[in-house]
mmCIF file of C-alpha atoms (C1' of nucleotides) in Angstrom:
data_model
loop_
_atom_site.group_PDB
_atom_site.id
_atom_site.type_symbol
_atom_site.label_atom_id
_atom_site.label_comp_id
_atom_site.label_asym_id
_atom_site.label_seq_id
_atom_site.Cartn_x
_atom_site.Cartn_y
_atom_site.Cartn_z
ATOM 1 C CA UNK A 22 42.182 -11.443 -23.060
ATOM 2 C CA UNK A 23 42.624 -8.427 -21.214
ATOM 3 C CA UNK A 24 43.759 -5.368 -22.800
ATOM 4 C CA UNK A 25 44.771 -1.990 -21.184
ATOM 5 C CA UNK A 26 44.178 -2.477 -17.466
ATOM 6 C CA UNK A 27 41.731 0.402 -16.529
ATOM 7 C CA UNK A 28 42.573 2.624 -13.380
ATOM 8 C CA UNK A 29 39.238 0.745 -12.079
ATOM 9 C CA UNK A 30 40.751 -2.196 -12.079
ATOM 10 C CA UNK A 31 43.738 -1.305 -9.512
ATOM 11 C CA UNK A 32 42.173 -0.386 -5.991
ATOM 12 C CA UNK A 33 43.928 2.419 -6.282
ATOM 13 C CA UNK A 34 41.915 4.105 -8.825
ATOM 14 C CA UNK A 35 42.633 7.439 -6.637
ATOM 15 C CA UNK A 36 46.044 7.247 -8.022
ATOM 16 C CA UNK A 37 46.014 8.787 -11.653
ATOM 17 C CA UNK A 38 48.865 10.063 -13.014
ATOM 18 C CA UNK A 39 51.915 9.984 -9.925
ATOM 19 C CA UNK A 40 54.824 9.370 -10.742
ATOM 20 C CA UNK A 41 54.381 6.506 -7.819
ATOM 21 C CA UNK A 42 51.387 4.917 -8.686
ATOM 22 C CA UNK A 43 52.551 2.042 -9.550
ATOM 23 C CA UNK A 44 53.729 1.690 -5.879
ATOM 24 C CA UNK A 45 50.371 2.073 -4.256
ATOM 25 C CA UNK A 46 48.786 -0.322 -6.933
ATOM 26 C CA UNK A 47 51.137 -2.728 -5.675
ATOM 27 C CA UNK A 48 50.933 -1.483 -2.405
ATOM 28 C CA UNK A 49 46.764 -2.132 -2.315
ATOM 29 C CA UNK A 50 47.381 -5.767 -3.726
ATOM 30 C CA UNK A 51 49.767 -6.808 -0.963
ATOM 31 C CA UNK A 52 49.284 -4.419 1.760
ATOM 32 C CA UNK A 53 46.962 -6.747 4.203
ATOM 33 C CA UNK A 54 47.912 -8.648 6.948
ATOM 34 C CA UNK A 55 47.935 -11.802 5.054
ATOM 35 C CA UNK A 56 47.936 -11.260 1.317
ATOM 36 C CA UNK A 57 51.517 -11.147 1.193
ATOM 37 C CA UNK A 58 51.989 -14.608 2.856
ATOM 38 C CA UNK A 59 49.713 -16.493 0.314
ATOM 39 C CA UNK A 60 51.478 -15.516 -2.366
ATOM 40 C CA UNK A 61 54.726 -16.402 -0.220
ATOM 41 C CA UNK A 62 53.813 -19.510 0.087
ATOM 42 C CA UNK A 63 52.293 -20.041 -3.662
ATOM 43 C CA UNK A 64 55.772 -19.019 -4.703
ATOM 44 C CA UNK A 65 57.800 -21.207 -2.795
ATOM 45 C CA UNK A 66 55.414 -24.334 -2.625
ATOM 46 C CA UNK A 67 53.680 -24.019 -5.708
ATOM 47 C CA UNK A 68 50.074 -24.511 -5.977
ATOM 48 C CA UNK A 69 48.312 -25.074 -2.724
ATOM 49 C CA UNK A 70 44.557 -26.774 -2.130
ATOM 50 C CA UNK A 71 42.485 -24.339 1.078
ATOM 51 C CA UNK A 72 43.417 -26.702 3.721
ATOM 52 C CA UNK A 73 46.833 -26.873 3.199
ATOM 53 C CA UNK A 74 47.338 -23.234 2.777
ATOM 54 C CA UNK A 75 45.520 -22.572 5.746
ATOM 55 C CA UNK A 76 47.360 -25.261 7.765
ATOM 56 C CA UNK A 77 50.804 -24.086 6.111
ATOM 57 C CA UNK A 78 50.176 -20.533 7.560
ATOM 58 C CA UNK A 79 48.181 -21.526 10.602
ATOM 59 C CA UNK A 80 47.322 -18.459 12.666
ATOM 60 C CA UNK A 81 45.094 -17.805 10.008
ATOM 61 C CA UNK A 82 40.811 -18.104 10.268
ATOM 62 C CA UNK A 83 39.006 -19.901 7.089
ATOM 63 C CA UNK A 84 37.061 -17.051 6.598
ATOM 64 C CA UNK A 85 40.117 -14.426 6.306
ATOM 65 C CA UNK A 86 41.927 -16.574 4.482
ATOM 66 C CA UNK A 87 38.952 -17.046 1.889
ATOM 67 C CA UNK A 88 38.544 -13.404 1.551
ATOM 68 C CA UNK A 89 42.457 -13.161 0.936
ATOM 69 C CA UNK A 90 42.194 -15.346 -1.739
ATOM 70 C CA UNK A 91 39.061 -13.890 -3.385
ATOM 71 C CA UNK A 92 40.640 -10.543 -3.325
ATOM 72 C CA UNK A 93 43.645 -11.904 -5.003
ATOM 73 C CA UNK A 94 41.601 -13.510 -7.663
ATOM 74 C CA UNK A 95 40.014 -10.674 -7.995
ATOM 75 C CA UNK A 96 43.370 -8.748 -8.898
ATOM 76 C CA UNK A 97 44.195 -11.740 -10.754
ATOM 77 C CA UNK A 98 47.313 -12.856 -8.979
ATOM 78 C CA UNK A 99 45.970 -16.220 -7.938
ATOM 79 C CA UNK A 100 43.949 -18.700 -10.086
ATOM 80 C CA UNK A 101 41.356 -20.576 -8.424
ATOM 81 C CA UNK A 102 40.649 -24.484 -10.406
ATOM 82 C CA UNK A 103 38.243 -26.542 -9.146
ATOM 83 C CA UNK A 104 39.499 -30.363 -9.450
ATOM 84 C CA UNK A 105 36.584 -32.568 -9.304
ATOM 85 C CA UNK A 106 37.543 -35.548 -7.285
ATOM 86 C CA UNK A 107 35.482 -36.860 -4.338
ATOM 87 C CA UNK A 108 35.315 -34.830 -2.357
ATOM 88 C CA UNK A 109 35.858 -31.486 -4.254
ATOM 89 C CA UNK A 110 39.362 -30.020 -3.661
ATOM 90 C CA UNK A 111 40.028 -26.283 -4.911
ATOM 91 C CA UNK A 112 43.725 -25.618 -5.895
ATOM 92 C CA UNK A 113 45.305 -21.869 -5.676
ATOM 93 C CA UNK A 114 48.157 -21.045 -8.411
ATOM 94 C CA UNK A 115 49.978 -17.832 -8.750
ATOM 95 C CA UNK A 116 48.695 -16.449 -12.434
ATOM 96 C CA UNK A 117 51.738 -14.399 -14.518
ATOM 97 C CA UNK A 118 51.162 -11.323 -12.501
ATOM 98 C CA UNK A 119 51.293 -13.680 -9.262
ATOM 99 C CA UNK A 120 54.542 -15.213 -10.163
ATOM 100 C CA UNK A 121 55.695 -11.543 -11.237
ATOM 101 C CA UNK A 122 55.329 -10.421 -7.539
ATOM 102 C CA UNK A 123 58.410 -12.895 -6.465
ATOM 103 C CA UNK A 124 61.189 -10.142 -6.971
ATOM 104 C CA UNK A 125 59.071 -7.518 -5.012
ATOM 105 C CA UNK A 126 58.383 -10.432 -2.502
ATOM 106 C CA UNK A 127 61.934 -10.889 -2.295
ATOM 107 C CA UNK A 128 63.309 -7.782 -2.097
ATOM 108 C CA UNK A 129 60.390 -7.406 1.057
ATOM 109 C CA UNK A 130 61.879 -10.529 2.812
ATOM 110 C CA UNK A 131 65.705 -9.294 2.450
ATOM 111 C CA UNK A 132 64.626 -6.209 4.018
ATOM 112 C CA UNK A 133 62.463 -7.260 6.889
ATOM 113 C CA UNK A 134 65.113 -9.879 7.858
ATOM 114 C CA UNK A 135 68.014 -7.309 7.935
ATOM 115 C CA UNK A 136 66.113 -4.894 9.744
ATOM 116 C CA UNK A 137 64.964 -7.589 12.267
ATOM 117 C CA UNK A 138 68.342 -8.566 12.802
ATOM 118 C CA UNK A 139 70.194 -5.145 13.328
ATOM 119 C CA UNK B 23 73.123 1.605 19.896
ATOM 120 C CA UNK B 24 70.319 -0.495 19.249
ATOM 121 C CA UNK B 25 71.560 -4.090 19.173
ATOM 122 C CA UNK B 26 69.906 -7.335 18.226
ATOM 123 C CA UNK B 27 66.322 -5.507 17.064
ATOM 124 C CA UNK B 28 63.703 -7.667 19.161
ATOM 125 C CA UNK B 29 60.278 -9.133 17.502
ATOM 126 C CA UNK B 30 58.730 -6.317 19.450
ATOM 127 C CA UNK B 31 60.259 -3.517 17.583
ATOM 128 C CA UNK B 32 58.572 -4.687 14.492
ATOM 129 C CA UNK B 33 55.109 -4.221 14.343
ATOM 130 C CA UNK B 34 54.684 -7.997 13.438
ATOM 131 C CA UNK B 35 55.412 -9.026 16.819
ATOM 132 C CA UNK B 36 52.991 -11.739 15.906
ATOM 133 C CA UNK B 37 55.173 -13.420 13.684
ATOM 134 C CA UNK B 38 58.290 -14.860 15.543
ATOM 135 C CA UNK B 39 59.673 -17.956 13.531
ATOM 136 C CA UNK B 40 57.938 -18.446 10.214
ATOM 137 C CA UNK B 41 59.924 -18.427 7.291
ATOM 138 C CA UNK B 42 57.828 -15.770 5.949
ATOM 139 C CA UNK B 43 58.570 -13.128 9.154
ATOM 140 C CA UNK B 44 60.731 -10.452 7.542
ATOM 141 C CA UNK B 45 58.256 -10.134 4.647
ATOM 142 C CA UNK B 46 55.278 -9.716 7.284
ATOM 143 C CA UNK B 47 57.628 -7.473 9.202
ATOM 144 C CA UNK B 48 58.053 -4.982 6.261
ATOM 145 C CA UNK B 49 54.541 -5.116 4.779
ATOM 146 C CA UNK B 50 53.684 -4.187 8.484
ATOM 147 C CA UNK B 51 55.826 -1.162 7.590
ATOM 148 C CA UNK B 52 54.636 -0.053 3.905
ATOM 149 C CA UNK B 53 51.717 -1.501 4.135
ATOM 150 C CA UNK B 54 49.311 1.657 4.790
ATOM 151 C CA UNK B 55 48.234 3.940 2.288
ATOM 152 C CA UNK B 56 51.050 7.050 2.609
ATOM 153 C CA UNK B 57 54.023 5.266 4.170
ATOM 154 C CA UNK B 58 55.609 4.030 0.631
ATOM 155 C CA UNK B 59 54.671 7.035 -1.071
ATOM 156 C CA UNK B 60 56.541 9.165 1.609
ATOM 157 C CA UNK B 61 59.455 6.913 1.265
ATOM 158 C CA UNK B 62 59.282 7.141 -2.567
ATOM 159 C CA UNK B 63 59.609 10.967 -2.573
ATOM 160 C CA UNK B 64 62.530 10.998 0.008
ATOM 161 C CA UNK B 65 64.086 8.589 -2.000
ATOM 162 C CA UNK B 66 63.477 10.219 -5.067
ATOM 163 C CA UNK B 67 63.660 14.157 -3.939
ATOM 164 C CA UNK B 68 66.155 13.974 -0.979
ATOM 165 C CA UNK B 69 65.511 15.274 2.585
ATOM 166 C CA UNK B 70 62.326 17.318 2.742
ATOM 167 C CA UNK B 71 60.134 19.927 4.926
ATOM 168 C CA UNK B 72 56.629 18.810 6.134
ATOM 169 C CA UNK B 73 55.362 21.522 3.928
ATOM 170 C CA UNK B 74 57.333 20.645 0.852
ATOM 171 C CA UNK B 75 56.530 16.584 1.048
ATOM 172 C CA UNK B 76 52.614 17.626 1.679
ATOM 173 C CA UNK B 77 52.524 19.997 -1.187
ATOM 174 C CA UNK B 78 54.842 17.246 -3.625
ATOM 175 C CA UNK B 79 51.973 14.240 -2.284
ATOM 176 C CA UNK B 80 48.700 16.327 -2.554
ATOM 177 C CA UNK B 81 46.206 14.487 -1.341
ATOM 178 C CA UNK B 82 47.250 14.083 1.995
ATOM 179 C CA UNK B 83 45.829 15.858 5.356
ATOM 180 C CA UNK B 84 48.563 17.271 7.549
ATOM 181 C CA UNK B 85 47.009 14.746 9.683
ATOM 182 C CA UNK B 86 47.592 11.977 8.190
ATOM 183 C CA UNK B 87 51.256 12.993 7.021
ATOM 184 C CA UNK B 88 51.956 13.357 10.467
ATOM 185 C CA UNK B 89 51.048 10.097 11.550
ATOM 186 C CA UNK B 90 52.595 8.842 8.793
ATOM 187 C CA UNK B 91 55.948 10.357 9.417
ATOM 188 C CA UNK B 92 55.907 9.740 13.162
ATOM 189 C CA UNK B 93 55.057 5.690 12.511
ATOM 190 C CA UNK B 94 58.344 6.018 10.120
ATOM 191 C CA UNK B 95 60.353 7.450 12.111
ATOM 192 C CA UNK B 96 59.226 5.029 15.226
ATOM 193 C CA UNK B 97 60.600 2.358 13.089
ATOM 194 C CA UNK B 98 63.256 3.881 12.288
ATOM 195 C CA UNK B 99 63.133 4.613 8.613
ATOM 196 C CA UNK B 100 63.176 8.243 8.566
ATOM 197 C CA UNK B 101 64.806 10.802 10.905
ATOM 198 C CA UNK B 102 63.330 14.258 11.670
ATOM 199 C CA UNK B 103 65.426 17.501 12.441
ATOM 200 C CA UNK B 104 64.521 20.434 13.746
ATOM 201 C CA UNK B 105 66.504 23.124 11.662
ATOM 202 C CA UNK B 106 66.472 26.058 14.195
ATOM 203 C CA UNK B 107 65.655 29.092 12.027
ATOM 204 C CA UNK B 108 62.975 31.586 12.134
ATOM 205 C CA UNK B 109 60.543 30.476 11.145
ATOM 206 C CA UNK B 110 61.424 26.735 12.352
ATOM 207 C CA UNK B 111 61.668 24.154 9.662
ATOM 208 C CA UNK B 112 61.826 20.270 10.304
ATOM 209 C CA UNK B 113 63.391 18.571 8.062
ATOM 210 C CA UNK B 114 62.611 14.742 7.040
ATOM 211 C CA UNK B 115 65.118 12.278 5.445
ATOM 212 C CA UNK B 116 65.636 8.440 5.522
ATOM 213 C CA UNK B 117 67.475 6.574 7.665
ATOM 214 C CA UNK B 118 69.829 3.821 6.518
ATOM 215 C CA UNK B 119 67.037 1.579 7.020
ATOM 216 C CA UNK B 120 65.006 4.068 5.071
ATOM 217 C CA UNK B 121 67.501 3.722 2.226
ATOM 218 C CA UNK B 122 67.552 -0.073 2.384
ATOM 219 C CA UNK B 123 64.478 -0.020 1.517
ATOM 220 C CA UNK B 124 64.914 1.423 -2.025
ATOM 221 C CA UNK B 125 64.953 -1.986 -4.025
ATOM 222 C CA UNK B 126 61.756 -3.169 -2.928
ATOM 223 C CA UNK B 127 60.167 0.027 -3.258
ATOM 224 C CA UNK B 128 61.659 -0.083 -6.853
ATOM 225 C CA UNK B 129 60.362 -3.840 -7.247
ATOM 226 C CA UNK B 130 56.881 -2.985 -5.903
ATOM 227 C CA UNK B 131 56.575 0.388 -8.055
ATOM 228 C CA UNK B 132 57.978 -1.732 -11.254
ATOM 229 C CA UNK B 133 55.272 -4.740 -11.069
ATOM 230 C CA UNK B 134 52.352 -2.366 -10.259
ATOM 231 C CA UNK B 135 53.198 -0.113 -13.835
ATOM 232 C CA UNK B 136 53.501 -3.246 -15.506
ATOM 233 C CA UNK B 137 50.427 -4.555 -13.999
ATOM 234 C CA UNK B 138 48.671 -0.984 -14.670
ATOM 235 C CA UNK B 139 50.052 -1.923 -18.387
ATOM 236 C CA UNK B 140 48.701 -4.798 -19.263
ATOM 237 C "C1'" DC C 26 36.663 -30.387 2.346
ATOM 238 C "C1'" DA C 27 35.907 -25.594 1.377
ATOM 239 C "C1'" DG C 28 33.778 -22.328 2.349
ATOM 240 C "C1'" DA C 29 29.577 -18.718 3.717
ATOM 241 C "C1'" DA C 30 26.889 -16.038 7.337
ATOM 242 C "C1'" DT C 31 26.914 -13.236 11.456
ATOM 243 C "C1'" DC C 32 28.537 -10.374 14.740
ATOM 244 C "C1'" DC C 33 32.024 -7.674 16.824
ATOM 245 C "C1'" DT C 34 36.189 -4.645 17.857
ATOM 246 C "C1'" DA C 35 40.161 -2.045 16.738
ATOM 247 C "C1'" DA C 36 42.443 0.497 13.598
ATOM 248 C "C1'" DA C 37 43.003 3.403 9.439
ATOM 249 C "C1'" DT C 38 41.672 7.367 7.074
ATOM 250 C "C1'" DG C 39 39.566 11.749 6.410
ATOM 251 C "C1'" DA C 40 37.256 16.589 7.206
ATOM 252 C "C1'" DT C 41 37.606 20.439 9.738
ATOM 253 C "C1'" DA C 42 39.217 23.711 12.889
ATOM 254 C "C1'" DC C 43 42.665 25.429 15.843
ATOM 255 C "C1'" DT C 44 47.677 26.572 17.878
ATOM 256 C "C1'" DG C 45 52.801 27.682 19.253
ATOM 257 C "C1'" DC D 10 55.527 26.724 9.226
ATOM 258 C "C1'" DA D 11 54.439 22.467 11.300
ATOM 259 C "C1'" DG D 12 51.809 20.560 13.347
ATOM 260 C "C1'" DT D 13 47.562 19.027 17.234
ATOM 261 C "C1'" DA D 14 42.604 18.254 18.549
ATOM 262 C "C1'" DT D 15 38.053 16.514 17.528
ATOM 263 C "C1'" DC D 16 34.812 14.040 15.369
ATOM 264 C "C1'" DA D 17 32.921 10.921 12.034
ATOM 265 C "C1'" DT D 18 33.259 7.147 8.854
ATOM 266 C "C1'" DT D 19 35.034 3.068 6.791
ATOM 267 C "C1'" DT D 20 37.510 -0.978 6.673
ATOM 268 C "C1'" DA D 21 40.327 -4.942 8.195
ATOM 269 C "C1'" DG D 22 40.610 -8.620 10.870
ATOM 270 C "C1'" DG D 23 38.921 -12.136 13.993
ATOM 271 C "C1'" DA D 24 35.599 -15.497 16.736
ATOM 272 C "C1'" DT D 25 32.093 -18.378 16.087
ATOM 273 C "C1'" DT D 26 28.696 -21.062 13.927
ATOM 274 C "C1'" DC D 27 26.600 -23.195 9.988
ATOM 275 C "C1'" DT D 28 26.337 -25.556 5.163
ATOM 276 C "C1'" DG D 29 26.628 -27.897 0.288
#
DNA sequence: CAGAATCCTAAATGATACTG
DNA sequence: CAGTATCATTTAGGATTCTG
C-alpha cells in the first residue's frame, strides 16, 4: 500500500542524501530509552497485549510505554489489533519492518554484552 | 587494565539483569543524534582530525562534535591523540570497542535504506 | 484493561561568540 | 586548529491522577 517512503516519513527528514542516512533513520526509530526493548521483547515473545508488555519490562510507566508504542506504530514497526473480547484487550505485533529490525537488534545485544563483560 | 566492566561504566546503569541489558547498554551509546554518524565515518574514512570529521558531517556545531567525541571516548569507543605539530592536530580513531561495533552499525544503516526504500 | 491528561525536571541540541 | 563558554530552546522521560 505504501509506495516510495518519503524523507517525511523517517524522523530524520534532516538527513537527505548521506551516505549514512540510513543509520540515523534507524537510529531515530530505536534511539529512546525504551523503544528498543519493545521490539526486544515482540521479537522474542511474539505478540504481546499492554499489560503484559508493561509487566514483562516493568520499570516502565503506562504512559511511556503507550507513547513508545504509538511512536512505533507510527513508523510502522508495530501493529496495534484490537481483539474484542470482554473486556477489550489490545495486542502489539512486530509488522515486516518490525521483524526486519531483529538482525540490527541482535547485532546491538552481542555488542552491549561483550562490552559489559570486558 | 580495565577488568570485569561494572554496570556503572555503561550508561544503563539502570538495567542490571534483564535479558535485554546489553541492547539497552549500547542504544545508551548510539542512541543520540551524532554518536553513530561519528562512528560511521571513522569506520568508513579511518582516523580523523576534529576539523576533517566536522567538515565530512556538516551539520554539526563544534559544540556538539565535541560532546559527542568526549561521550565516545568516555566509553571507550574512540581514542583521541594529540599529534604534537605546529599547529597541533588531534587526531580521532576507534577503539577496539569502536570497531566492534561495525556490524550493528552496518545492520542499523542496512534496515533504515531499506526502510527509506519501501 | 488500556490508556489519556497534567505537571514537572533533566537532558539533548543548537546558535553564537570567544580563546590558547 | 581545536576547541570552550553562554544562552536559549526543545524534547524525553517520569510521577501522579483520572477515565471509557
Amino acid at each position: 500500500m505504501s509506495e516510495t517512503r518519503s524523507d517525511a516519513d523517517c524522523a530524520a527528514s534532516w538527513c537527505t542524501d548521506d551516505p549514512w542516512c540510513g543509520l540515523t533513520c534507524a537510529v531515530d526509530v530505536l534511539g529512546h530509552k525504551w523503544h528498543p526493548v519493545v521490539v526486544h521483547r515482540l521479537l522474542a515473545r511474539g505478540p504481546l497485549g499492554f499489560g503484559d508488555l508493561a509487566d514483562d519490562i516493568g520499570a516502565v510507566t503506562n504512559k511511556v510505554l503507550s507513547e513508545t508504542l504509538a511512536d512505533l506504530e507510527a513508523a510502522g514497526v508495530v501493529d496495534r489489533t484490537v481483539v474484542d473480547d470482554r473486556p477489550v484487550r489490545v495486542e502489539y505485533s512486530l509488522t515486516d519492518d518490525g521483524e526486519a529490525l531483529a538482525p540490527a537488534i541482535e547485532a546491538l545485544q552481542d555488542w552491549g554484552e561483550r562490552y559489559l563483560d570486558d
